Short mmCIF file of C-alpha atoms and ligand atoms in Angstrom, two decimals:
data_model
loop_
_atom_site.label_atom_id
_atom_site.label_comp_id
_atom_site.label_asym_id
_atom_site.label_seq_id
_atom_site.Cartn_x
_atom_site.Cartn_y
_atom_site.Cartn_z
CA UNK G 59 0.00 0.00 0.00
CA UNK G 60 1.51 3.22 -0.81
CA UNK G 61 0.38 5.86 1.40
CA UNK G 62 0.47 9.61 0.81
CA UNK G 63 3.87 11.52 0.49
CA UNK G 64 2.91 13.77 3.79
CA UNK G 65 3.02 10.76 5.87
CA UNK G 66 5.86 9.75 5.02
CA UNK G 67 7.47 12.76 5.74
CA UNK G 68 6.85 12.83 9.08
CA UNK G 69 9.34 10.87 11.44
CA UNK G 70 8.65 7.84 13.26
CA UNK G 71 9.01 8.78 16.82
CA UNK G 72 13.03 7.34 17.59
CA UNK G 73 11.51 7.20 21.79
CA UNK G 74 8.45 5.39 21.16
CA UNK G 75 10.58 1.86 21.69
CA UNK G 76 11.40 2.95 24.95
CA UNK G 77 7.85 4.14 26.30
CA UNK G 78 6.31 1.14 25.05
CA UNK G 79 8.97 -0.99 26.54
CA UNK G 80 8.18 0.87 29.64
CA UNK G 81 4.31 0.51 29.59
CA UNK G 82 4.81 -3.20 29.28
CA UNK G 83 7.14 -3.75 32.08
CA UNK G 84 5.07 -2.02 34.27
CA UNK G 85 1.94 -4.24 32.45
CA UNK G 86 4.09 -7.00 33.77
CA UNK G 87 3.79 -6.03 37.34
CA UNK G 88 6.89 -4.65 37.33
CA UNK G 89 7.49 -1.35 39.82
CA UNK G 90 8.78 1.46 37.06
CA UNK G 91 9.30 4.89 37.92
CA UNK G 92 7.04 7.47 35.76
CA UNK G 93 9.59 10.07 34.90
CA UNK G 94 8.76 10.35 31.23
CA UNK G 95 4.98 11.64 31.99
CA UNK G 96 4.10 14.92 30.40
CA UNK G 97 1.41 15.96 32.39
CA UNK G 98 0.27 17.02 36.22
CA UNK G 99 -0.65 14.12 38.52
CA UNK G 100 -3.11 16.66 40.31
CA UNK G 101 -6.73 15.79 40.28
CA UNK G 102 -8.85 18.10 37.42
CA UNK G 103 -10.12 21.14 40.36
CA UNK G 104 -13.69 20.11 41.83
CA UNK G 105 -15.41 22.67 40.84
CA UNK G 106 -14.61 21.84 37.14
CA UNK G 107 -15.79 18.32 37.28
CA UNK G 108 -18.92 19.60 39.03
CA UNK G 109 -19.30 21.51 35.68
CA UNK G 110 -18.60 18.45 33.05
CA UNK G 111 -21.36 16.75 35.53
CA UNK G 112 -23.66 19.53 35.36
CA UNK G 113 -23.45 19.69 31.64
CA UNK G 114 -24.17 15.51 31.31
CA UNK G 115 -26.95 15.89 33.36
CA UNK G 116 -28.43 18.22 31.37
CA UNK G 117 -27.58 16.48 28.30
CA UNK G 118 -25.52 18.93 26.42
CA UNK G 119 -24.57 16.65 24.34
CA UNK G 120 -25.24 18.34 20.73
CA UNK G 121 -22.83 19.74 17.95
CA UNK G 122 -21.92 23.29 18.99
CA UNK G 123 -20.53 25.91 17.08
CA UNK G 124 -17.30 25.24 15.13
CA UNK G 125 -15.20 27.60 17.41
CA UNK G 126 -16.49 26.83 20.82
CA UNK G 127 -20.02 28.32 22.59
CA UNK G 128 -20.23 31.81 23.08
CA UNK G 129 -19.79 31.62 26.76
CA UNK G 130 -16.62 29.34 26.07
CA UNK G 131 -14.91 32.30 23.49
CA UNK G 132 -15.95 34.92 26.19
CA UNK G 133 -14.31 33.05 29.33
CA UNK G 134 -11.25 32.87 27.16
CA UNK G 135 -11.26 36.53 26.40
CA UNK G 136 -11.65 37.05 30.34
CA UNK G 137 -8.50 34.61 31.02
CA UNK G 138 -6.02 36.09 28.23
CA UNK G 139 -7.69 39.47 29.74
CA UNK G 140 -6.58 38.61 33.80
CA UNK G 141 -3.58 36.25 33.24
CA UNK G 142 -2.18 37.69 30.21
CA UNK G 143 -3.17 41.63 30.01
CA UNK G 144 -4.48 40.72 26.42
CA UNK G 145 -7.41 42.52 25.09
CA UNK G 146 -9.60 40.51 22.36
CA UNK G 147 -13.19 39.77 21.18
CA UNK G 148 -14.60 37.05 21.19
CA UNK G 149 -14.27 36.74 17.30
CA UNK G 150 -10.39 36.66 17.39
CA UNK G 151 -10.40 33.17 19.50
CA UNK G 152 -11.47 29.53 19.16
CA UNK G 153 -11.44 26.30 20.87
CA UNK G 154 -9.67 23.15 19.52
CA UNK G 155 -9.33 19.56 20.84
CA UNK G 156 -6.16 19.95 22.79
CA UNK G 157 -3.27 23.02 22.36
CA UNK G 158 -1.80 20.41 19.60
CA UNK G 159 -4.73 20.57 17.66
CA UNK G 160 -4.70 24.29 17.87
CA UNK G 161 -0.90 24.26 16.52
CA UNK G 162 -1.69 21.83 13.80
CA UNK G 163 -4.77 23.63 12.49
CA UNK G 164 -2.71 27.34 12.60
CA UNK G 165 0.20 25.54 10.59
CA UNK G 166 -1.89 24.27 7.96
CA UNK G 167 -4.02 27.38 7.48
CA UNK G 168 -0.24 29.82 7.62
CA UNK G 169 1.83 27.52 5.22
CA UNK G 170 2.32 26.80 1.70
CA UNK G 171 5.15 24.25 0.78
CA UNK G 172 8.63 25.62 0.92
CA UNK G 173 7.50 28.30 3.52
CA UNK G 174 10.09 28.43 6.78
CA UNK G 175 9.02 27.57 10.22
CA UNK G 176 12.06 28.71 12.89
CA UNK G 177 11.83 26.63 15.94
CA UNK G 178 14.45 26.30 18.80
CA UNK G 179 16.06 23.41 20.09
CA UNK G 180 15.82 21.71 22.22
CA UNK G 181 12.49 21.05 20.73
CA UNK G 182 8.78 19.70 21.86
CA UNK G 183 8.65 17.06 18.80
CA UNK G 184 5.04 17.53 17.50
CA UNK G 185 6.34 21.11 16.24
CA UNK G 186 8.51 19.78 14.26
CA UNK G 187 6.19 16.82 12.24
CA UNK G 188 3.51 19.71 12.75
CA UNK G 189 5.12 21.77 10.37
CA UNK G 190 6.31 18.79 8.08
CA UNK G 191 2.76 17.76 7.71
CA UNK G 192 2.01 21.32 6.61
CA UNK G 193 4.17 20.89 3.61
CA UNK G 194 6.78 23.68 5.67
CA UNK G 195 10.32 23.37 5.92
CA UNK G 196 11.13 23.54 9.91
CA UNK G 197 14.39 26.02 10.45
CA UNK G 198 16.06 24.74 13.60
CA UNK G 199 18.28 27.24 15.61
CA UNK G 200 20.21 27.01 18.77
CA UNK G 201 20.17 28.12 22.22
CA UNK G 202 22.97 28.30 24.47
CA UNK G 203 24.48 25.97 27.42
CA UNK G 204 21.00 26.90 29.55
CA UNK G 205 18.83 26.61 26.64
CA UNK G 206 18.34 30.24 26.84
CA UNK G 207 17.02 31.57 23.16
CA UNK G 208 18.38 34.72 21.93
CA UNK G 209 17.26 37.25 19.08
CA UNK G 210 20.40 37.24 17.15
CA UNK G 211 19.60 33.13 16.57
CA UNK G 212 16.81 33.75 15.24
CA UNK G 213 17.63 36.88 13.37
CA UNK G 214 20.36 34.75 11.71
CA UNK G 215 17.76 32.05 10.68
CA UNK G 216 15.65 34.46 8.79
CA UNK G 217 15.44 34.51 4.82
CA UNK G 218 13.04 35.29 2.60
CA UNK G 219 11.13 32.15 3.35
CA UNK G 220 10.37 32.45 6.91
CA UNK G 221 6.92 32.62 7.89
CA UNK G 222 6.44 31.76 11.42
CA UNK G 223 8.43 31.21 13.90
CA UNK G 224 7.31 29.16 16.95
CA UNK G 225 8.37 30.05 20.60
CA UNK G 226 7.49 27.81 23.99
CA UNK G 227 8.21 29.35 27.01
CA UNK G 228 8.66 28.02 29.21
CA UNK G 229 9.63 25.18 27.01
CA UNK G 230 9.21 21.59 26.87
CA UNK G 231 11.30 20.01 27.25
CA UNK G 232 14.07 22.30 28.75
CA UNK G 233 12.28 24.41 31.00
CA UNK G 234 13.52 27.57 29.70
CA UNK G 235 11.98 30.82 29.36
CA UNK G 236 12.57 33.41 27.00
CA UNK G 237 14.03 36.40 28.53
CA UNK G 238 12.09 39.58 28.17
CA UNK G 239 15.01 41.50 26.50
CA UNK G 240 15.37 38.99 24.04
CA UNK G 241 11.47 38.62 23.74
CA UNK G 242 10.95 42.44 22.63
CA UNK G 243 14.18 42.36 20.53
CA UNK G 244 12.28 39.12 18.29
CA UNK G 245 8.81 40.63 18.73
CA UNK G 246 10.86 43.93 16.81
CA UNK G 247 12.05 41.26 13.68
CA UNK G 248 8.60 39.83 13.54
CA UNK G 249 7.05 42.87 12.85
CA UNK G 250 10.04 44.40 10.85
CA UNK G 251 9.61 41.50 8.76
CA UNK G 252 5.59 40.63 8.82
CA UNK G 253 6.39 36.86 10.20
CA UNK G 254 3.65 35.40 12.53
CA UNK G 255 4.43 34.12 15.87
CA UNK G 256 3.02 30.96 17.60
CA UNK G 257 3.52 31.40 20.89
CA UNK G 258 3.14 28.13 22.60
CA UNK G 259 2.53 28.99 26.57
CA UNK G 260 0.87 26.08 27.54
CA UNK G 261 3.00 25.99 30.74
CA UNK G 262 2.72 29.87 31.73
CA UNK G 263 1.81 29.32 35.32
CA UNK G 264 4.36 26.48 36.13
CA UNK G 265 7.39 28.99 36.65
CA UNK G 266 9.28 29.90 40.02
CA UNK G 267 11.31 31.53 41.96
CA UNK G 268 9.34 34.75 41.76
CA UNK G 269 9.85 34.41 37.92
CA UNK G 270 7.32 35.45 35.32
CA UNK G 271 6.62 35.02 31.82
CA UNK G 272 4.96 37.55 29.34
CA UNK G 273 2.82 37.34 26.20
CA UNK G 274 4.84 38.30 23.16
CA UNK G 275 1.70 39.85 22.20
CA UNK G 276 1.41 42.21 25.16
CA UNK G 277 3.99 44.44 23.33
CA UNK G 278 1.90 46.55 21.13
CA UNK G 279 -0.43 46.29 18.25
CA UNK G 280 1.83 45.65 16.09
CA UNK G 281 3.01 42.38 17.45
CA UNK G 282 -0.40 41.22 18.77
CA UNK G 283 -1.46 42.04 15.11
CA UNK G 284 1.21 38.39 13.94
CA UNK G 285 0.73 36.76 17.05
CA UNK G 286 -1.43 33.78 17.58
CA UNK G 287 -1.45 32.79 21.57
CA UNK G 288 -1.77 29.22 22.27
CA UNK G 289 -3.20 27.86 25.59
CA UNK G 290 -4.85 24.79 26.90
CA UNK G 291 -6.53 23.60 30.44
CA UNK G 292 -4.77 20.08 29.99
CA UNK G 293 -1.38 21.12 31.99
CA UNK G 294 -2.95 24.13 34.03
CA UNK G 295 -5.82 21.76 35.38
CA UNK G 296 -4.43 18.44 35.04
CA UNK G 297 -6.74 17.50 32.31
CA UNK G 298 -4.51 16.44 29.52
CA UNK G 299 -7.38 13.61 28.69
CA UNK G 300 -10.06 16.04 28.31
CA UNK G 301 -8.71 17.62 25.14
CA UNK G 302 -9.30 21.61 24.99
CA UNK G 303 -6.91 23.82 23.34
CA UNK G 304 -7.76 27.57 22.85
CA UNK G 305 -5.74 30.21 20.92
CA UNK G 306 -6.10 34.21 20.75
CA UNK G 307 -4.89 36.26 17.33
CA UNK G 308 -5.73 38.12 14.20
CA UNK G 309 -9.34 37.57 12.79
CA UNK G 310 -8.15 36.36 9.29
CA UNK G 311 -6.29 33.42 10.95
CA UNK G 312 -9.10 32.60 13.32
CA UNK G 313 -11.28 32.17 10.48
CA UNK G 314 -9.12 30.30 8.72
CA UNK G 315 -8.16 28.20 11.27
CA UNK G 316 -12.22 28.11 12.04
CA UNK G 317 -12.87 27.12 8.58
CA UNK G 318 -10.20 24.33 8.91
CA UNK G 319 -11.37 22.90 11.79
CA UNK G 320 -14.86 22.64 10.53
CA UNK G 321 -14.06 19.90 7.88
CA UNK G 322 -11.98 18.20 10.65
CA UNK G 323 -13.21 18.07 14.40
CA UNK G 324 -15.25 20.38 14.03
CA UNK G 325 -15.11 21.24 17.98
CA UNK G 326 -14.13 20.48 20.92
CA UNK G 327 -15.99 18.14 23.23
CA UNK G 328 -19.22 20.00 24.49
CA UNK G 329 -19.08 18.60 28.40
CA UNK G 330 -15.67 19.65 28.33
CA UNK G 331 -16.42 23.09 26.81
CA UNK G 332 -18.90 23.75 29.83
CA UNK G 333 -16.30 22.43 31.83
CA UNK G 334 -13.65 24.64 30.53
CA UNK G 335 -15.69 27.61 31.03
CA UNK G 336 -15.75 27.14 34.91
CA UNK G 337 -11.71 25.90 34.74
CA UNK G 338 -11.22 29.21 33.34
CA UNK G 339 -12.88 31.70 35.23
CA UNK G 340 -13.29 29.77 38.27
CA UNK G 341 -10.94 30.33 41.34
CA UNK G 342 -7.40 29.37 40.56
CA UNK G 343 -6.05 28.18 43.97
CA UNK G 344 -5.55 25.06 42.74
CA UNK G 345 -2.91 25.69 40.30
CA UNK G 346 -1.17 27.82 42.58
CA UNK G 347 -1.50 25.11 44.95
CA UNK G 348 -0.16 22.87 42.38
CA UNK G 349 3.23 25.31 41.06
CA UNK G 350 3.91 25.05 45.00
CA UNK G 351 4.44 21.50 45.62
CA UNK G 352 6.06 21.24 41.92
CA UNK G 353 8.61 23.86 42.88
CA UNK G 354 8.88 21.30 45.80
CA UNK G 355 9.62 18.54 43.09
CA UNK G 356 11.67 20.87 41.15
CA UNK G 357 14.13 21.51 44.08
CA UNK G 358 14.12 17.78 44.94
CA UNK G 359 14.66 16.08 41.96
CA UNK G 360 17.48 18.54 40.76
CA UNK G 361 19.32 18.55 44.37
CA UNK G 362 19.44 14.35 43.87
CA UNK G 363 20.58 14.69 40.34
CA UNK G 364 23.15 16.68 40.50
CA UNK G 365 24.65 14.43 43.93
CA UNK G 366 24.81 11.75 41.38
CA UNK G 367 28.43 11.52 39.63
CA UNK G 368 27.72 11.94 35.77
CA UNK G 369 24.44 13.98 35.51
CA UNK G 370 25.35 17.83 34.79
CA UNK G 371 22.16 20.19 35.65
CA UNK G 372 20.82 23.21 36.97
CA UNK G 373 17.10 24.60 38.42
CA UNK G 374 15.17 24.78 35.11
CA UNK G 375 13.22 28.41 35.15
CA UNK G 376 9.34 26.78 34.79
CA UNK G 377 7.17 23.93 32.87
CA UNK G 378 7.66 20.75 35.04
CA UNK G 379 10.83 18.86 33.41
CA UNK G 380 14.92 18.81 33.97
CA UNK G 381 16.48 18.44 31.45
CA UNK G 382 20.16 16.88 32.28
CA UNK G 383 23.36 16.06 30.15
CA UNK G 384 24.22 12.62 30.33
CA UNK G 385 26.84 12.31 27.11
CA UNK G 386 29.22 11.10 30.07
CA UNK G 387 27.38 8.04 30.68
CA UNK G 388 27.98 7.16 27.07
CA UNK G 389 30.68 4.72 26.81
CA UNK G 390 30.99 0.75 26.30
CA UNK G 391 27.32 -0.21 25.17
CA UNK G 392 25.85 3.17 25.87
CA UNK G 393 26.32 5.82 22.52
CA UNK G 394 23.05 7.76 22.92
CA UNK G 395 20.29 8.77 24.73
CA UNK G 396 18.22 6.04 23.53
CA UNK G 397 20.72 3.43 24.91
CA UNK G 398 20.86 5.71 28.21
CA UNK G 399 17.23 5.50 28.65
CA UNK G 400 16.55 1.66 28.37
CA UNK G 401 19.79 1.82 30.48
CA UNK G 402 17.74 3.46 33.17
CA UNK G 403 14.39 1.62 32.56
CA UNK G 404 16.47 -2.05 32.60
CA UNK G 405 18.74 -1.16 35.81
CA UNK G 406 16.92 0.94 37.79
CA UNK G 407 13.49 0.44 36.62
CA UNK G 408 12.87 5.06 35.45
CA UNK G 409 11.20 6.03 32.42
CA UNK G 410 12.83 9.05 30.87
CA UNK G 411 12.75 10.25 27.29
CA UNK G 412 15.64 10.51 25.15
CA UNK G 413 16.84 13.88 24.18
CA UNK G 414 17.19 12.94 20.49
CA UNK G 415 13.70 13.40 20.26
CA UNK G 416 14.22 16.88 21.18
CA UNK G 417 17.53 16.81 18.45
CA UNK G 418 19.53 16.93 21.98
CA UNK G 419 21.00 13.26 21.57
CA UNK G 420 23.44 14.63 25.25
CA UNK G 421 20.41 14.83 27.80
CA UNK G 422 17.33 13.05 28.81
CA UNK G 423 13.98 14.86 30.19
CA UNK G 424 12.91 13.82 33.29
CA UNK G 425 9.50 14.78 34.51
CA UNK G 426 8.54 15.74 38.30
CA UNK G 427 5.09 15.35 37.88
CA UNK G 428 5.68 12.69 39.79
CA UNK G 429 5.48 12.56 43.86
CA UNK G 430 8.59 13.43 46.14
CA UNK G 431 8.39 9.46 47.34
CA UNK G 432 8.50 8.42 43.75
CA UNK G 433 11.32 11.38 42.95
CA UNK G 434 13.38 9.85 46.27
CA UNK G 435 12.96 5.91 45.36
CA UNK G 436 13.59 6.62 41.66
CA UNK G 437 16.81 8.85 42.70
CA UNK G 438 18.00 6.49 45.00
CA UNK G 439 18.04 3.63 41.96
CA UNK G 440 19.18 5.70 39.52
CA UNK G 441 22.02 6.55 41.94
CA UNK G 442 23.05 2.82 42.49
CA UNK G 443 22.27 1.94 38.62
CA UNK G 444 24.85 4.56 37.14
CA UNK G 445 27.63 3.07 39.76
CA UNK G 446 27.96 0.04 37.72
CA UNK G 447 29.12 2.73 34.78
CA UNK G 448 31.98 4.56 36.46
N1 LIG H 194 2.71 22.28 23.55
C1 LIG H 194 3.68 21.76 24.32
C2 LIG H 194 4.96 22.49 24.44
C3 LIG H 194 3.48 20.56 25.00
O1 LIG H 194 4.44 20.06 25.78
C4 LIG H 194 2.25 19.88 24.83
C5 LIG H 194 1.98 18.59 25.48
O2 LIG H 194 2.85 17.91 25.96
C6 LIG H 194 1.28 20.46 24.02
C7 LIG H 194 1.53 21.66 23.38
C8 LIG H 194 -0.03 19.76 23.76
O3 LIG H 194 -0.97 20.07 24.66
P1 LIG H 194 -2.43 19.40 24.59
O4 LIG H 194 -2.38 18.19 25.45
O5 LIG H 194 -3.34 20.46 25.10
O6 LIG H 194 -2.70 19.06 23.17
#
């Protein structure tokens, strides 16, 4: 069977042998240590279940409009309003099934084949394949020994071909954020040269130490005008499963991306949409509740990493993943992060994922969404594991 040229474009993920090897051991009845989970082990917030409830009960259960219910588009207008200081009407945002569906659908409706997407690396994968899929060419650029991003990298990865460029801060799966300096200095290029931004900030409220991240759109018309901010409830409310993306920007790509949608999924999940409305302008104690004990996690997990001979790392700024170099661990059997990783899963029974999936073959990503018990017991096997190395 020959299937279409797109597909075949897009990479077969090099870390899905290792999470399935993982998911079967611990099948098996084996003990493994979650550290490759993307996504909060916090409980969705009461009051937002109450909601999904609520809205079975009285069997909302019809197609709604393409975009999302009115009520849905306004409570996002009031959330990019509070958390974000962003000003829009309810005609300049939408709903999608998840923040990746949201990406995908603003890729297809911005490129045409040959167009340049400039990402940074270390990379979240589906950006990559996202823009593949689109028939776009991804431009990958650098960022420095703390996976800070500057302006000048992406200045220098410019031509005449760029169209978007795609920013994640705080990023998966590094952790960094963009600094405001260099922020302003690549919200100046994109309007200089009319490229739209995708501004992934999925993980705005998971940052700390007093630390804060801005909207790239927040700095002027201009800006706002190419921007297209992407959100979802999955990391912010622990409901990765529920599948609700939302994104704020210009009308013309809203429709667009509107129009897309329609001959694809049409719309998000109604219960969830109901549900989303109270996740959003409900109280938000429990996410600050939740950034608390993950700072917790944060502090924990880095502390026990870096006691261990061979793992080089620092605090990561925000999302909820460190991100360590282990290229010294690679000698005898063990040449990549891929070998490092089943390493880890076979001796000391952790899931990580392999920084080549990220094009950073030196590290692996471990998450702490995972409880200080399971951060200690995993450390403390990790720790006598990697002895067998030196
Ligand atoms: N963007 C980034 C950077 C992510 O890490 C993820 C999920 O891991 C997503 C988007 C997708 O989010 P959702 O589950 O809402 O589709």
């Amino acid at each position: 069977m020959q299937l279409s040229n797109r597909i075949s474009k897009v990479g077969e993920s090099a870390t899905l042998a290792v999470a399935t090897k993982a998911l079967q051991l611990a099948k098996s009845g084996v003990k493994i240590f979650r550290f490759d989970v993307g996504e909060s082990d916090f409980p969705v917030p009461a009051n937002v279940k109450k909601s999904a409830k609520k809205a079975i009960d009285e069997d909302f259960s019809k197609y709604t409009p393409v975009a999302g219910i009115p009520e849905l588009r306004e409570a996002i207008c009031k959330k990019f309003k509070r958390d974000n200081g962003l000003n829009y009407q309810p005609d300049e945002v939408m709903a999608s099934s998840g923040g990746k569906q949201v990406i995908y659908n603003a890729l297809q409706v911005l490129l045409n084949e040959g167009d340049e997407a400039i990402i940074a690396k270390p990379y979240w994968v589906s950006f990559l394949e996202q823009v593949k899929l689109a028939g776009g060419t991804p431009k990958i650029v650098a960022t420095d020994e703390k996976f800070k991003l500057s302006a000048d990298a992406i200045a220098e990865a410019i031509t005449e071909q760029t169209k978007v460029i795609i920013l994640n801060s705080p990023c998966n799966p590094t952790g960094a954020i963009v600094d405001e300096k260099e922020q302003r200095k690549i919200a100046d290029l994109a309007v200089e040269k009319g490229i739209v931004i995708i501004s992934d900030e999925i993980y705005e409220h998971f940052v700390y130490d007093g630390k804060k991240v801005r909207s790239i759109a927040g700095y002027g018309e201009e800006i706002k005008n190419l921007t297209l901010t992407v959100n979802a409830i999955s990391k912010t409310y622990g409901a990765t499963g529920w599948r609700l993306g939302y994104v704020a920007g210009p009308k013309q790509i809203i429709k667009a991306m509107i129009n897309l949608q329609s001959h694809s999924t049409t719309h998000p999940d109604s219960i969830v949409q109901k549900a989303s409305i109270a996740a959003l302008t409900g109280p938000q104690t429990s996410v600050k509740k939740m950034v608390k004990e993950f700072d917790k996690r944060r502090k924990l997990i880095v502390k026990r990493l870096q006691e261990i001979d061979g793992f080089e790392t620092f605090l990561p700024e925000g999302a909820f993943y460190v991100f360590p170099k282990v290229s010294s661990f690679y000698k005898g059997s063990l040449h990549n992060s891929i070998d490092f990783a089943n390493f880890l899963l076979d001796e000391a029974k952790c899931s990580v994922v392999p920084g080549l999936a990220s094009d950073a073959d030196n590290y692996v990503r471990f998450s702490y969404a995972a409880s200080r018990k399971t951060i200690e017991q995993g450390m403390d096997t990790i720790e006598k594991a990697v002895k067998k190395l030196h």
